[in-house]
Amino acid sequence: MKKLTLTAAAVAAVAALALAGCSADRGGQAGDESGSAGFAADATIGIALPDKTSENWVLAGGLFEDGLREAGFTGDVQYAPASNTVAEQQNQISAMVTNGAKVIVIGAKDGKQLGTQLQQAADAGVKIIAYDRLIENTENVDYYVAFDNFEVGKLQGQALLDGLAERSGHEAPWNIELFSGSPDDANSAVFFNGAMEVLQPKIDDGTLVVVSGQTDIAQTATQGWEAENAQSRMDSLLAANYADKDVDGVLSPNDNLARAIITSAKQAGKDIAKVTVTGQDSEVESVKSIMAGEQYSTINKDTSLLVEQTIKMIQQLQQGEEAEVNDTEQYDNGVKVVPAFLLAPVIVTKANAAEAYANNPNLLDIVNAAG
Ligand code: BGC
């Protein structure tokens, strides 16, 4: 962890703790000999995660449990259940405020529906960090920590172009279809807009043909990020447009949906080795699919790095400092530009998988096993 210098407030807090007869060194973090200016070193930190529709959310829960414990905090990690998810997440966040959490980290199920709970948090002096997904239409979100999602979209768009040239077996024009994520997730539009920055000029100049004509984000959306919704839309697109044509590529915003799209294309008798399907998240099954020559690409957004960065921010707040950010322009939530710490995503195809997963033994095993 970054060594933090003593602030006047930290000195005052030590004095206050000494007066109260409290131990100032709970938590035992480097740089924390002084005790806490922001809040107690063993304070409760709430982690509110959405449903488990992607592996990254499942991984994040365990990493937060371990990381917060190691940092000396008391972690309160909650997932919103699969049904009634928005209301349950609202209740969980309210309960975290009531139970005295000092920071609440939120992977929002619906980033537009947390206004009431975040007002409650602000009134209680609780800091809010939006994790992976931006929280919209409220001033009560203090920080955002995520992989650069617009860059994720651009990398997906570029991977689609690269894959088309590599494996379609013919020159442009190429027939493609577009998918986006759930409309209640702020990331969905960011991924899609990033990809379209790369793809739109190629649609305009005729290199790419969206045979269905469905290029609007509302038409391409996948409600709830549910694989079955992507699969049934792909079934309909193929039946209506590709009975006598090849589909050369599909922009898929994540791995879970990519595998559903691939299943649909296979069932319709398409030669998947020639179809370029993008993805995101480096899910185990998708890495296997990439190595088997089916899915074309994914994105490595290493969850352990994102959790580590989030915990660093919490430690800075605990010390009474501002959390470190590296972007103060991009993430306007409709009310304010939320100061953000963005990490760099990495595109992964079969060609660079060994290098991309060099630090991830599980995924590296899959790559090596595929030879
Ligand atoms: C995350 C993706 C994930 C998707 C579905 C997005 O907000 O950034 O990594 O695949 O949600 O869970």
XYZ file of N, CA, C and O and ligand atoms in Angstrom, residues 53-54 56-57 132-133 185 187 191 225 254 280-281 301, ligand 1:
68
model
N -24.637 -12.802 -12.652
C -24.772 -13.171 -14.066
C -23.432 -13.317 -14.780
O -23.392 -13.796 -15.896
N -22.353 -12.833 -14.169
C -21.026 -13.024 -14.765
C -20.053 -13.472 -13.684
O -20.199 -13.114 -12.518
N -17.149 -12.493 -13.021
C -16.404 -11.430 -12.335
C -17.084 -10.998 -11.033
O -16.418 -10.679 -10.054
N -18.423 -11.045 -11.013
C -19.136 -10.654 -9.781
C -18.917 -11.699 -8.690
O -18.791 -11.374 -7.515
N -17.327 -0.708 -10.859
C -17.530 -1.276 -12.203
C -18.665 -0.593 -12.985
O -18.528 -0.329 -14.162
N -19.792 -0.323 -12.335
C -20.927 0.318 -13.007
C -21.177 1.682 -12.375
O -21.264 1.780 -11.146
N -28.063 -1.086 -16.908
C -26.640 -0.996 -16.539
C -25.996 0.124 -17.358
O -25.968 0.055 -18.594
N -23.098 0.757 -17.980
C -21.992 0.298 -18.823
C -22.439 -0.085 -20.233
O -21.645 -0.017 -21.174
N -20.092 0.614 -23.439
C -19.466 -0.426 -24.280
C -19.905 -0.244 -25.738
O -19.092 -0.295 -26.663
N -28.918 -8.766 -18.963
C -27.681 -9.467 -19.349
C -27.914 -10.982 -19.361
O -26.997 -11.775 -19.073
N -20.367 -9.286 -23.884
C -19.630 -10.063 -22.870
C -19.618 -11.549 -23.214
O -20.228 -11.986 -24.206
N -16.201 -10.443 -23.429
C -15.578 -9.664 -22.355
C -15.670 -10.477 -21.080
O -16.682 -11.151 -20.867
N -14.676 -10.406 -20.242
C -14.638 -10.933 -18.864
C -13.669 -12.095 -18.671
O -13.399 -12.467 -17.539
N -10.316 -8.163 -17.799
C -10.502 -7.108 -16.792
C -10.235 -7.817 -15.468
O -11.152 -8.349 -14.853
C -19.670 -5.548 -16.425
C -19.301 -6.719 -17.306
C -20.310 -7.841 -17.136
C -21.729 -7.322 -17.247
C -22.759 -8.379 -16.916
C -21.074 -5.149 -16.724
O -21.455 -4.026 -15.992
O -18.776 -4.477 -16.637
O -18.010 -7.145 -16.966
O -20.103 -8.815 -18.107
O -21.929 -6.229 -16.406
O -22.645 -8.814 -15.594
